[in-house]
Amino acid sequence: MKPSLLNKLAQITERLDELNRLLASEHVTSDLDNYRKLTREHADITPVVALYRAYDQAESDIASAQAMLSDPEMKALAEDEIVAARARQQQLEIELQTELLPKDPNDERNIFLEIRAGTGGDESALFAGDLFRMYSRHAERQRWRVELISENASELGGYKEIIVKIIGRGAYSRLKFESGGHRVQRVPATETQGRIHTSACTVAVMPEADEIADVNLNPADLRIDTYRASGAGGQHINKTDSAVRITHLPTGIVVECQDDRSQHKNKAQALSVLAARIKDKQLREVAAKEAATRKSLIGSGDRSERIRTYNFPQGRITDHRINLTLYKIDAIMDGDLDELLGALASEHQAELLAALGE
């Protein structure tokens, strides 16, 4: 193992000893916020130290076995022990490197998923509907809940835009690499001559923001307009100004919500989406700076970046960031995203491991 990693592990071990002393103090619960912070840190680094101590034990086992090599009667046993201990060490080193990878603090959060039709007119809107169904079916498989925030349906089906909230443990961790441009190649239902058309949609995946902790929404920075909702909804929808539009003046971000009959609920939903968009903007700015210093295998998260092509005539899906092509388009469009998402996560982990070793 590299000396830099060994030094880091030694520091983490010292920190665990310090945390044990602090948590054993009789006054530790006098500050509950600090107590929770200490217990979280203790829980995070305890498995790392356990692996490091097992790695050290394997090192000691190798040294002890090497000392027995000079004894003819013990030589064969010692050689077997050395081989076994080195194999244990190699496995433990892999596990330690994985544990030392930087954790994304947003990984366990719920997400806002936004899908917008792009080039391609009605066919693009239909594809946006297909993408929404794909992610919804995947959410069902994960036992996540999907809540509609707003929708702008297309006349022929599908959506010009749809925003939903996906509620479930690890939703962001699993879907965070889906942001970007999704391109479809297929023969539209309205095409009479059987020609293949190409159209596109953009997908944005944003972690739900803790409005208080993550984003400071200054009321002076917000312009809030109310208006009468449009679309189906009976007599009520045409009589009250239940729809809400919020403009964040410093960034120009605009959020509209009219799905609920209650203006109060629409305003709360719109504020949640606004906070998530501001947080997402901040995260992408950080990612762009990181990408400037080292190439990102998964991509910068730029909405204009084409990340994937769905070719229906050939039954294939290609993710251009990792050069992965899968010939299982029907299963994927039905929500079976495990292989695709797993490959993206593995590539990201490999990139982090390479950076850790630098």
mmCIF file with all atom_site columns, C-alpha atoms in Angstrom, residues 80-269:
data_model
loop_
_atom_site.group_PDB
_atom_site.id
_atom_site.type_symbol
_atom_site.label_atom_id
_atom_site.label_alt_id
_atom_site.label_comp_id
_atom_site.label_asym_id
_atom_site.label_entity_id
_atom_site.label_seq_id
_atom_site.pdbx_PDB_ins_code
_atom_site.Cartn_x
_atom_site.Cartn_y
_atom_site.Cartn_z
_atom_site.occupancy
_atom_site.B_iso_or_equiv
_atom_site.pdbx_formal_charge
_atom_site.auth_seq_id
_atom_site.auth_comp_id
_atom_site.auth_asym_id
_atom_site.auth_atom_id
_atom_site.pdbx_PDB_model_num
ATOM 1   C CA . ASP A 1 80  ? 1.224   -21.553 2.923   1.00 0.00 ? 80  ASP A CA 1
ATOM 2   C CA . GLU A 1 81  ? 0.634   -18.968 5.666   1.00 0.00 ? 81  GLU A CA 1
ATOM 3   C CA . ILE A 1 82  ? 2.532   -16.293 3.720   1.00 0.00 ? 82  ILE A CA 1
ATOM 4   C CA . VAL A 1 83  ? 0.486   -16.931 0.568   1.00 0.00 ? 83  VAL A CA 1
ATOM 5   C CA . ALA A 1 84  ? -2.798  -16.814 2.524   1.00 0.00 ? 84  ALA A CA 1
ATOM 6   C CA . ALA A 1 85  ? -1.855  -13.664 4.455   1.00 0.00 ? 85  ALA A CA 1
ATOM 7   C CA . ARG A 1 86  ? -0.776  -11.822 1.291   1.00 0.00 ? 86  ARG A CA 1
ATOM 8   C CA . ALA A 1 87  ? -4.066  -12.719 -0.378  1.00 0.00 ? 87  ALA A CA 1
ATOM 9   C CA . ARG A 1 88  ? -5.922  -11.367 2.671   1.00 0.00 ? 88  ARG A CA 1
ATOM 10  C CA . GLN A 1 89  ? -3.864  -8.194  2.501   1.00 0.00 ? 89  GLN A CA 1
ATOM 11  C CA . GLN A 1 90  ? -4.644  -7.615  -1.157  1.00 0.00 ? 90  GLN A CA 1
ATOM 12  C CA . GLN A 1 91  ? -8.369  -7.979  -0.534  1.00 0.00 ? 91  GLN A CA 1
ATOM 13  C CA . LEU A 1 92  ? -8.213  -5.727  2.528   1.00 0.00 ? 92  LEU A CA 1
ATOM 14  C CA . GLU A 1 93  ? -6.310  -3.082  0.558   1.00 0.00 ? 93  GLU A CA 1
ATOM 15  C CA . ILE A 1 94  ? -9.099  -2.981  -2.047  1.00 0.00 ? 94  ILE A CA 1
ATOM 16  C CA . GLU A 1 95  ? -11.730 -2.662  0.696   1.00 0.00 ? 95  GLU A CA 1
ATOM 17  C CA . LEU A 1 96  ? -9.740  0.063   2.458   1.00 0.00 ? 96  LEU A CA 1
ATOM 18  C CA . GLN A 1 97  ? -9.348  2.093   -0.728  1.00 0.00 ? 97  GLN A CA 1
ATOM 19  C CA . THR A 1 98  ? -13.097 1.884   -1.299  1.00 0.00 ? 98  THR A CA 1
ATOM 20  C CA . GLU A 1 99  ? -13.805 3.003   2.278   1.00 0.00 ? 99  GLU A CA 1
ATOM 21  C CA . LEU A 1 100 ? -11.433 5.972   1.877   1.00 0.00 ? 100 LEU A CA 1
ATOM 22  C CA . LEU A 1 101 ? -13.206 7.285   -1.215  1.00 0.00 ? 101 LEU A CA 1
ATOM 23  C CA . PRO A 1 102 ? -14.862 10.664  -0.623  1.00 0.00 ? 102 PRO A CA 1
ATOM 24  C CA . LYS A 1 103 ? -18.541 10.284  0.246   1.00 0.00 ? 103 LYS A CA 1
ATOM 25  C CA . ASP A 1 104 ? -21.124 12.352  -1.605  1.00 0.00 ? 104 ASP A CA 1
ATOM 26  C CA . PRO A 1 105 ? -23.210 13.970  1.171   1.00 0.00 ? 105 PRO A CA 1
ATOM 27  C CA . ASN A 1 106 ? -26.245 14.026  -1.140  1.00 0.00 ? 106 ASN A CA 1
ATOM 28  C CA . ASP A 1 107 ? -26.255 10.305  -1.957  1.00 0.00 ? 107 ASP A CA 1
ATOM 29  C CA . GLU A 1 108 ? -29.063 9.345   0.434   1.00 0.00 ? 108 GLU A CA 1
ATOM 30  C CA . ARG A 1 109 ? -31.330 12.259  -0.486  1.00 0.00 ? 109 ARG A CA 1
ATOM 31  C CA . ASN A 1 110 ? -34.614 12.267  -2.362  1.00 0.00 ? 110 ASN A CA 1
ATOM 32  C CA . ILE A 1 111 ? -34.498 13.831  -5.809  1.00 0.00 ? 111 ILE A CA 1
ATOM 33  C CA . PHE A 1 112 ? -36.359 16.104  -8.157  1.00 0.00 ? 112 PHE A CA 1
ATOM 34  C CA . LEU A 1 113 ? -36.434 14.638  -11.662 1.00 0.00 ? 113 LEU A CA 1
ATOM 35  C CA . GLU A 1 114 ? -37.107 17.035  -14.537 1.00 0.00 ? 114 GLU A CA 1
ATOM 36  C CA . ILE A 1 115 ? -37.629 15.796  -18.110 1.00 0.00 ? 115 ILE A CA 1
ATOM 37  C CA . ARG A 1 116 ? -38.024 18.274  -20.970 1.00 0.00 ? 116 ARG A CA 1
ATOM 38  C CA . ALA A 1 117 ? -38.734 17.661  -24.638 1.00 0.00 ? 117 ALA A CA 1
ATOM 39  C CA . GLY A 1 118 ? -36.066 19.086  -26.941 1.00 0.00 ? 118 GLY A CA 1
ATOM 40  C CA . THR A 1 119 ? -35.545 18.887  -30.686 1.00 0.00 ? 119 THR A CA 1
ATOM 41  C CA . GLY A 1 120 ? -38.053 16.714  -32.508 1.00 0.00 ? 120 GLY A CA 1
ATOM 42  C CA . GLY A 1 121 ? -41.454 18.245  -31.788 1.00 0.00 ? 121 GLY A CA 1
ATOM 43  C CA . ASP A 1 122 ? -44.214 15.767  -30.968 1.00 0.00 ? 122 ASP A CA 1
ATOM 44  C CA . GLU A 1 123 ? -41.850 12.791  -31.155 1.00 0.00 ? 123 GLU A CA 1
ATOM 45  C CA . SER A 1 124 ? -39.606 14.419  -28.538 1.00 0.00 ? 124 SER A CA 1
ATOM 46  C CA . ALA A 1 125 ? -42.602 14.897  -26.229 1.00 0.00 ? 125 ALA A CA 1
ATOM 47  C CA . LEU A 1 126 ? -43.579 11.236  -26.705 1.00 0.00 ? 126 LEU A CA 1
ATOM 48  C CA . PHE A 1 127 ? -40.022 10.214  -25.842 1.00 0.00 ? 127 PHE A CA 1
ATOM 49  C CA . ALA A 1 128 ? -40.149 12.400  -22.715 1.00 0.00 ? 128 ALA A CA 1
ATOM 50  C CA . GLY A 1 129 ? -43.194 10.347  -21.714 1.00 0.00 ? 129 GLY A CA 1
ATOM 51  C CA . ASP A 1 130 ? -41.259 7.121   -22.367 1.00 0.00 ? 130 ASP A CA 1
ATOM 52  C CA . LEU A 1 131 ? -38.363 8.343   -20.205 1.00 0.00 ? 131 LEU A CA 1
ATOM 53  C CA . PHE A 1 132 ? -40.759 9.279   -17.406 1.00 0.00 ? 132 PHE A CA 1
ATOM 54  C CA . ARG A 1 133 ? -42.279 5.788   -17.540 1.00 0.00 ? 133 ARG A CA 1
ATOM 55  C CA . MET A 1 134 ? -38.789 4.242   -17.518 1.00 0.00 ? 134 MET A CA 1
ATOM 56  C CA . TYR A 1 135 ? -37.756 6.107   -14.373 1.00 0.00 ? 135 TYR A CA 1
ATOM 57  C CA . SER A 1 136 ? -41.149 5.528   -12.734 1.00 0.00 ? 136 SER A CA 1
ATOM 58  C CA . ARG A 1 137 ? -40.932 1.784   -13.353 1.00 0.00 ? 137 ARG A CA 1
ATOM 59  C CA . HIS A 1 138 ? -37.399 1.766   -11.940 1.00 0.00 ? 138 HIS A CA 1
ATOM 60  C CA . ALA A 1 139 ? -38.654 3.640   -8.871  1.00 0.00 ? 139 ALA A CA 1
ATOM 61  C CA . GLU A 1 140 ? -41.335 0.968   -8.403  1.00 0.00 ? 140 GLU A CA 1
ATOM 62  C CA . ARG A 1 141 ? -38.647 -1.737  -8.504  1.00 0.00 ? 141 ARG A CA 1
ATOM 63  C CA . GLN A 1 142 ? -36.740 0.137   -5.776  1.00 0.00 ? 142 GLN A CA 1
ATOM 64  C CA . ARG A 1 143 ? -39.943 0.676   -3.747  1.00 0.00 ? 143 ARG A CA 1
ATOM 65  C CA . TRP A 1 144 ? -39.527 4.448   -4.059  1.00 0.00 ? 144 TRP A CA 1
ATOM 66  C CA . ARG A 1 145 ? -42.463 6.850   -4.163  1.00 0.00 ? 145 ARG A CA 1
ATOM 67  C CA . VAL A 1 146 ? -43.046 9.179   -7.129  1.00 0.00 ? 146 VAL A CA 1
ATOM 68  C CA . GLU A 1 147 ? -44.903 12.464  -6.561  1.00 0.00 ? 147 GLU A CA 1
ATOM 69  C CA . LEU A 1 148 ? -45.967 14.696  -9.448  1.00 0.00 ? 148 LEU A CA 1
ATOM 70  C CA . ILE A 1 149 ? -44.866 18.322  -9.023  1.00 0.00 ? 149 ILE A CA 1
ATOM 71  C CA . SER A 1 150 ? -45.890 19.774  -12.393 1.00 0.00 ? 150 SER A CA 1
ATOM 72  C CA . GLU A 1 151 ? -46.566 18.644  -15.936 1.00 0.00 ? 151 GLU A CA 1
ATOM 73  C CA . ASN A 1 152 ? -47.090 20.210  -19.350 1.00 0.00 ? 152 ASN A CA 1
ATOM 74  C CA . ALA A 1 153 ? -48.667 17.467  -21.431 1.00 0.00 ? 153 ALA A CA 1
ATOM 75  C CA . SER A 1 154 ? -48.349 17.251  -25.216 1.00 0.00 ? 154 SER A CA 1
ATOM 76  C CA . GLU A 1 155 ? -51.450 17.053  -27.406 1.00 0.00 ? 155 GLU A CA 1
ATOM 77  C CA . LEU A 1 156 ? -50.413 13.715  -28.957 1.00 0.00 ? 156 LEU A CA 1
ATOM 78  C CA . GLY A 1 157 ? -49.272 12.217  -25.649 1.00 0.00 ? 157 GLY A CA 1
ATOM 79  C CA . GLY A 1 158 ? -46.108 12.483  -23.634 1.00 0.00 ? 158 GLY A CA 1
ATOM 80  C CA . TYR A 1 159 ? -44.861 15.706  -22.083 1.00 0.00 ? 159 TYR A CA 1
ATOM 81  C CA . LYS A 1 160 ? -43.307 18.980  -23.130 1.00 0.00 ? 160 LYS A CA 1
ATOM 82  C CA . GLU A 1 161 ? -42.080 19.079  -19.523 1.00 0.00 ? 161 GLU A CA 1
ATOM 83  C CA . ILE A 1 162 ? -42.663 17.015  -16.406 1.00 0.00 ? 162 ILE A CA 1
ATOM 84  C CA . ILE A 1 163 ? -41.226 17.445  -12.903 1.00 0.00 ? 163 ILE A CA 1
ATOM 85  C CA . VAL A 1 164 ? -41.574 14.786  -10.218 1.00 0.00 ? 164 VAL A CA 1
ATOM 86  C CA . LYS A 1 165 ? -40.148 14.148  -6.783  1.00 0.00 ? 165 LYS A CA 1
ATOM 87  C CA . ILE A 1 166 ? -38.764 10.666  -6.169  1.00 0.00 ? 166 ILE A CA 1
ATOM 88  C CA . ILE A 1 167 ? -38.728 9.744   -2.502  1.00 0.00 ? 167 ILE A CA 1
ATOM 89  C CA . GLY A 1 168 ? -36.540 6.847   -1.426  1.00 0.00 ? 168 GLY A CA 1
ATOM 90  C CA . ARG A 1 169 ? -33.286 6.019   0.291   1.00 0.00 ? 169 ARG A CA 1
ATOM 91  C CA . GLY A 1 170 ? -30.333 6.364   -2.078  1.00 0.00 ? 170 GLY A CA 1
ATOM 92  C CA . ALA A 1 171 ? -32.381 7.841   -4.941  1.00 0.00 ? 171 ALA A CA 1
ATOM 93  C CA . TYR A 1 172 ? -29.750 10.483  -5.738  1.00 0.00 ? 172 TYR A CA 1
ATOM 94  C CA . SER A 1 173 ? -26.881 8.022   -5.429  1.00 0.00 ? 173 SER A CA 1
ATOM 95  C CA . ARG A 1 174 ? -28.522 5.758   -7.975  1.00 0.00 ? 174 ARG A CA 1
ATOM 96  C CA . LEU A 1 175 ? -29.809 8.289   -10.509 1.00 0.00 ? 175 LEU A CA 1
ATOM 97  C CA . LYS A 1 176 ? -27.345 11.195  -10.251 1.00 0.00 ? 176 LYS A CA 1
ATOM 98  C CA . PHE A 1 177 ? -25.549 10.281  -13.501 1.00 0.00 ? 177 PHE A CA 1
ATOM 99  C CA . GLU A 1 178 ? -28.778 10.518  -15.539 1.00 0.00 ? 178 GLU A CA 1
ATOM 100 C CA . SER A 1 179 ? -28.553 14.290  -16.036 1.00 0.00 ? 179 SER A CA 1
ATOM 101 C CA . GLY A 1 180 ? -27.878 15.320  -19.620 1.00 0.00 ? 180 GLY A CA 1
ATOM 102 C CA . GLY A 1 181 ? -29.131 14.915  -23.163 1.00 0.00 ? 181 GLY A CA 1
ATOM 103 C CA . HIS A 1 182 ? -30.958 11.697  -24.112 1.00 0.00 ? 182 HIS A CA 1
ATOM 104 C CA . ARG A 1 183 ? -31.309 11.049  -27.862 1.00 0.00 ? 183 ARG A CA 1
ATOM 105 C CA . VAL A 1 184 ? -33.807 8.668   -29.486 1.00 0.00 ? 184 VAL A CA 1
ATOM 106 C CA . GLN A 1 185 ? -33.709 7.151   -32.964 1.00 0.00 ? 185 GLN A CA 1
ATOM 107 C CA . ARG A 1 186 ? -36.902 5.432   -34.134 1.00 0.00 ? 186 ARG A CA 1
ATOM 108 C CA . VAL A 1 187 ? -39.769 5.500   -36.633 1.00 0.00 ? 187 VAL A CA 1
ATOM 109 C CA . PRO A 1 188 ? -42.488 7.758   -35.178 1.00 0.00 ? 188 PRO A CA 1
ATOM 110 C CA . ALA A 1 189 ? -46.077 6.506   -35.154 1.00 0.00 ? 189 ALA A CA 1
ATOM 111 C CA . THR A 1 190 ? -47.000 9.436   -37.417 1.00 0.00 ? 190 THR A CA 1
ATOM 112 C CA . GLU A 1 191 ? -44.328 8.566   -40.024 1.00 0.00 ? 191 GLU A CA 1
ATOM 113 C CA . THR A 1 192 ? -46.008 7.090   -43.107 1.00 0.00 ? 192 THR A CA 1
ATOM 114 C CA . GLN A 1 193 ? -42.853 6.238   -45.094 1.00 0.00 ? 193 GLN A CA 1
ATOM 115 C CA . GLY A 1 194 ? -41.049 4.328   -42.343 1.00 0.00 ? 194 GLY A CA 1
ATOM 116 C CA . ARG A 1 195 ? -38.189 6.800   -41.993 1.00 0.00 ? 195 ARG A CA 1
ATOM 117 C CA . ILE A 1 196 ? -36.150 6.864   -38.802 1.00 0.00 ? 196 ILE A CA 1
ATOM 118 C CA . HIS A 1 197 ? -36.290 10.193  -36.987 1.00 0.00 ? 197 HIS A CA 1
ATOM 119 C CA . THR A 1 198 ? -33.872 11.514  -34.357 1.00 0.00 ? 198 THR A CA 1
ATOM 120 C CA . SER A 1 199 ? -35.119 13.619  -31.466 1.00 0.00 ? 199 SER A CA 1
ATOM 121 C CA . ALA A 1 200 ? -33.911 14.463  -27.982 1.00 0.00 ? 200 ALA A CA 1
ATOM 122 C CA . CYS A 1 201 ? -34.881 15.251  -24.405 1.00 0.00 ? 201 CYS A CA 1
ATOM 123 C CA . THR A 1 202 ? -32.968 16.695  -21.483 1.00 0.00 ? 202 THR A CA 1
ATOM 124 C CA . VAL A 1 203 ? -33.032 15.143  -18.035 1.00 0.00 ? 203 VAL A CA 1
ATOM 125 C CA . ALA A 1 204 ? -32.063 16.889  -14.802 1.00 0.00 ? 204 ALA A CA 1
ATOM 126 C CA . VAL A 1 205 ? -31.610 14.984  -11.535 1.00 0.00 ? 205 VAL A CA 1
ATOM 127 C CA . MET A 1 206 ? -31.298 17.227  -8.476  1.00 0.00 ? 206 MET A CA 1
ATOM 128 C CA . PRO A 1 207 ? -30.948 16.265  -4.807  1.00 0.00 ? 207 PRO A CA 1
ATOM 129 C CA . GLU A 1 208 ? -33.695 17.602  -2.585  1.00 0.00 ? 208 GLU A CA 1
ATOM 130 C CA . ALA A 1 209 ? -32.307 20.537  -0.651  1.00 0.00 ? 209 ALA A CA 1
ATOM 131 C CA . ASP A 1 210 ? -32.692 21.119  3.040   1.00 0.00 ? 210 ASP A CA 1
ATOM 132 C CA . GLU A 1 211 ? -33.880 24.695  2.561   1.00 0.00 ? 211 GLU A CA 1
ATOM 133 C CA . ILE A 1 212 ? -32.588 25.842  5.938   1.00 0.00 ? 212 ILE A CA 1
ATOM 134 C CA . ALA A 1 213 ? -29.191 24.149  5.904   1.00 0.00 ? 213 ALA A CA 1
ATOM 135 C CA . ASP A 1 214 ? -28.338 24.019  2.188   1.00 0.00 ? 214 ASP A CA 1
ATOM 136 C CA . VAL A 1 215 ? -29.839 27.043  0.479   1.00 0.00 ? 215 VAL A CA 1
ATOM 137 C CA . ASN A 1 216 ? -30.480 30.468  1.945   1.00 0.00 ? 216 ASN A CA 1
ATOM 138 C CA . LEU A 1 217 ? -33.681 31.679  0.304   1.00 0.00 ? 217 LEU A CA 1
ATOM 139 C CA . ASN A 1 218 ? -33.840 35.367  1.130   1.00 0.00 ? 218 ASN A CA 1
ATOM 140 C CA . PRO A 1 219 ? -37.467 36.573  0.749   1.00 0.00 ? 219 PRO A CA 1
ATOM 141 C CA . ALA A 1 220 ? -36.114 39.810  -0.743  1.00 0.00 ? 220 ALA A CA 1
ATOM 142 C CA . ASP A 1 221 ? -34.632 37.745  -3.601  1.00 0.00 ? 221 ASP A CA 1
ATOM 143 C CA . LEU A 1 222 ? -37.980 36.165  -4.497  1.00 0.00 ? 222 LEU A CA 1
ATOM 144 C CA . ARG A 1 223 ? -40.763 37.462  -6.707  1.00 0.00 ? 223 ARG A CA 1
ATOM 145 C CA . ILE A 1 224 ? -43.908 35.413  -6.129  1.00 0.00 ? 224 ILE A CA 1
ATOM 146 C CA . ASP A 1 225 ? -46.798 35.668  -8.589  1.00 0.00 ? 225 ASP A CA 1
ATOM 147 C CA . THR A 1 226 ? -50.131 33.880  -8.379  1.00 0.00 ? 226 THR A CA 1
ATOM 148 C CA . TYR A 1 227 ? -52.422 33.154  -11.293 1.00 0.00 ? 227 TYR A CA 1
ATOM 149 C CA . ARG A 1 228 ? -55.292 30.932  -12.328 1.00 0.00 ? 228 ARG A CA 1
ATOM 150 C CA . ALA A 1 229 ? -54.272 27.409  -13.175 1.00 0.00 ? 229 ALA A CA 1
ATOM 151 C CA . SER A 1 230 ? -54.875 26.144  -16.691 1.00 0.00 ? 230 SER A CA 1
ATOM 152 C CA . GLY A 1 231 ? -55.988 22.724  -17.899 1.00 0.00 ? 231 GLY A CA 1
ATOM 153 C CA . ALA A 1 232 ? -58.404 20.169  -16.518 1.00 0.00 ? 232 ALA A CA 1
ATOM 154 C CA . GLY A 1 233 ? -59.671 20.654  -13.010 1.00 0.00 ? 233 GLY A CA 1
ATOM 155 C CA . GLY A 1 234 ? -63.352 21.513  -13.026 1.00 0.00 ? 234 GLY A CA 1
ATOM 156 C CA . GLN A 1 235 ? -64.937 24.818  -12.055 1.00 0.00 ? 235 GLN A CA 1
ATOM 157 C CA . HIS A 1 236 ? -62.641 25.473  -9.074  1.00 0.00 ? 236 HIS A CA 1
ATOM 158 C CA . ILE A 1 237 ? -59.511 25.682  -11.204 1.00 0.00 ? 237 ILE A CA 1
ATOM 159 C CA . ASN A 1 238 ? -60.854 28.663  -13.157 1.00 0.00 ? 238 ASN A CA 1
ATOM 160 C CA . LYS A 1 239 ? -62.091 30.654  -10.146 1.00 0.00 ? 239 LYS A CA 1
ATOM 161 C CA . THR A 1 240 ? -59.100 30.917  -7.793  1.00 0.00 ? 240 THR A CA 1
ATOM 162 C CA . ASP A 1 241 ? -55.501 32.053  -8.212  1.00 0.00 ? 241 ASP A CA 1
ATOM 163 C CA . SER A 1 242 ? -54.065 28.769  -6.929  1.00 0.00 ? 242 SER A CA 1
ATOM 164 C CA . ALA A 1 243 ? -51.099 28.499  -9.326  1.00 0.00 ? 243 ALA A CA 1
ATOM 165 C CA . VAL A 1 244 ? -47.777 29.941  -8.159  1.00 0.00 ? 244 VAL A CA 1
ATOM 166 C CA . ARG A 1 245 ? -44.763 31.247  -10.053 1.00 0.00 ? 245 ARG A CA 1
ATOM 167 C CA . ILE A 1 246 ? -41.587 32.043  -8.100  1.00 0.00 ? 246 ILE A CA 1
ATOM 168 C CA . THR A 1 247 ? -38.657 33.912  -9.648  1.00 0.00 ? 247 THR A CA 1
ATOM 169 C CA . HIS A 1 248 ? -35.269 33.869  -7.900  1.00 0.00 ? 248 HIS A CA 1
ATOM 170 C CA . LEU A 1 249 ? -33.989 37.306  -8.872  1.00 0.00 ? 249 LEU A CA 1
ATOM 171 C CA . PRO A 1 250 ? -30.202 36.759  -8.361  1.00 0.00 ? 250 PRO A CA 1
ATOM 172 C CA . THR A 1 251 ? -30.076 33.692  -10.649 1.00 0.00 ? 251 THR A CA 1
ATOM 173 C CA . GLY A 1 252 ? -33.138 34.224  -12.845 1.00 0.00 ? 252 GLY A CA 1
ATOM 174 C CA . ILE A 1 253 ? -34.418 30.721  -12.010 1.00 0.00 ? 253 ILE A CA 1
ATOM 175 C CA . VAL A 1 254 ? -38.204 30.493  -12.448 1.00 0.00 ? 254 VAL A CA 1
ATOM 176 C CA . VAL A 1 255 ? -40.368 27.742  -10.947 1.00 0.00 ? 255 VAL A CA 1
ATOM 177 C CA . GLU A 1 256 ? -44.080 27.269  -11.567 1.00 0.00 ? 256 GLU A CA 1
ATOM 178 C CA . CYS A 1 257 ? -46.435 24.911  -9.766  1.00 0.00 ? 257 CYS A CA 1
ATOM 179 C CA . GLN A 1 258 ? -50.178 24.517  -10.344 1.00 0.00 ? 258 GLN A CA 1
ATOM 180 C CA . ASP A 1 259 ? -50.763 20.833  -9.718  1.00 0.00 ? 259 ASP A CA 1
ATOM 181 C CA . ASP A 1 260 ? -52.560 21.274  -6.398  1.00 0.00 ? 260 ASP A CA 1
ATOM 182 C CA . ARG A 1 261 ? -55.761 23.211  -5.762  1.00 0.00 ? 261 ARG A CA 1
ATOM 183 C CA . SER A 1 262 ? -54.183 24.791  -2.690  1.00 0.00 ? 262 SER A CA 1
ATOM 184 C CA . GLN A 1 263 ? -52.090 27.895  -3.332  1.00 0.00 ? 263 GLN A CA 1
ATOM 185 C CA . HIS A 1 264 ? -50.237 27.218  -0.069  1.00 0.00 ? 264 HIS A CA 1
ATOM 186 C CA . LYS A 1 265 ? -49.243 23.701  -1.183  1.00 0.00 ? 265 LYS A CA 1
ATOM 187 C CA . ASN A 1 266 ? -48.238 24.911  -4.642  1.00 0.00 ? 266 ASN A CA 1
ATOM 188 C CA . LYS A 1 267 ? -46.044 27.598  -3.073  1.00 0.00 ? 267 LYS A CA 1
ATOM 189 C CA . ALA A 1 268 ? -44.377 25.041  -0.765  1.00 0.00 ? 268 ALA A CA 1
ATOM 190 C CA . GLN A 1 269 ? -43.728 22.685  -3.685  1.00 0.00 ? 269 GLN A CA 1
#
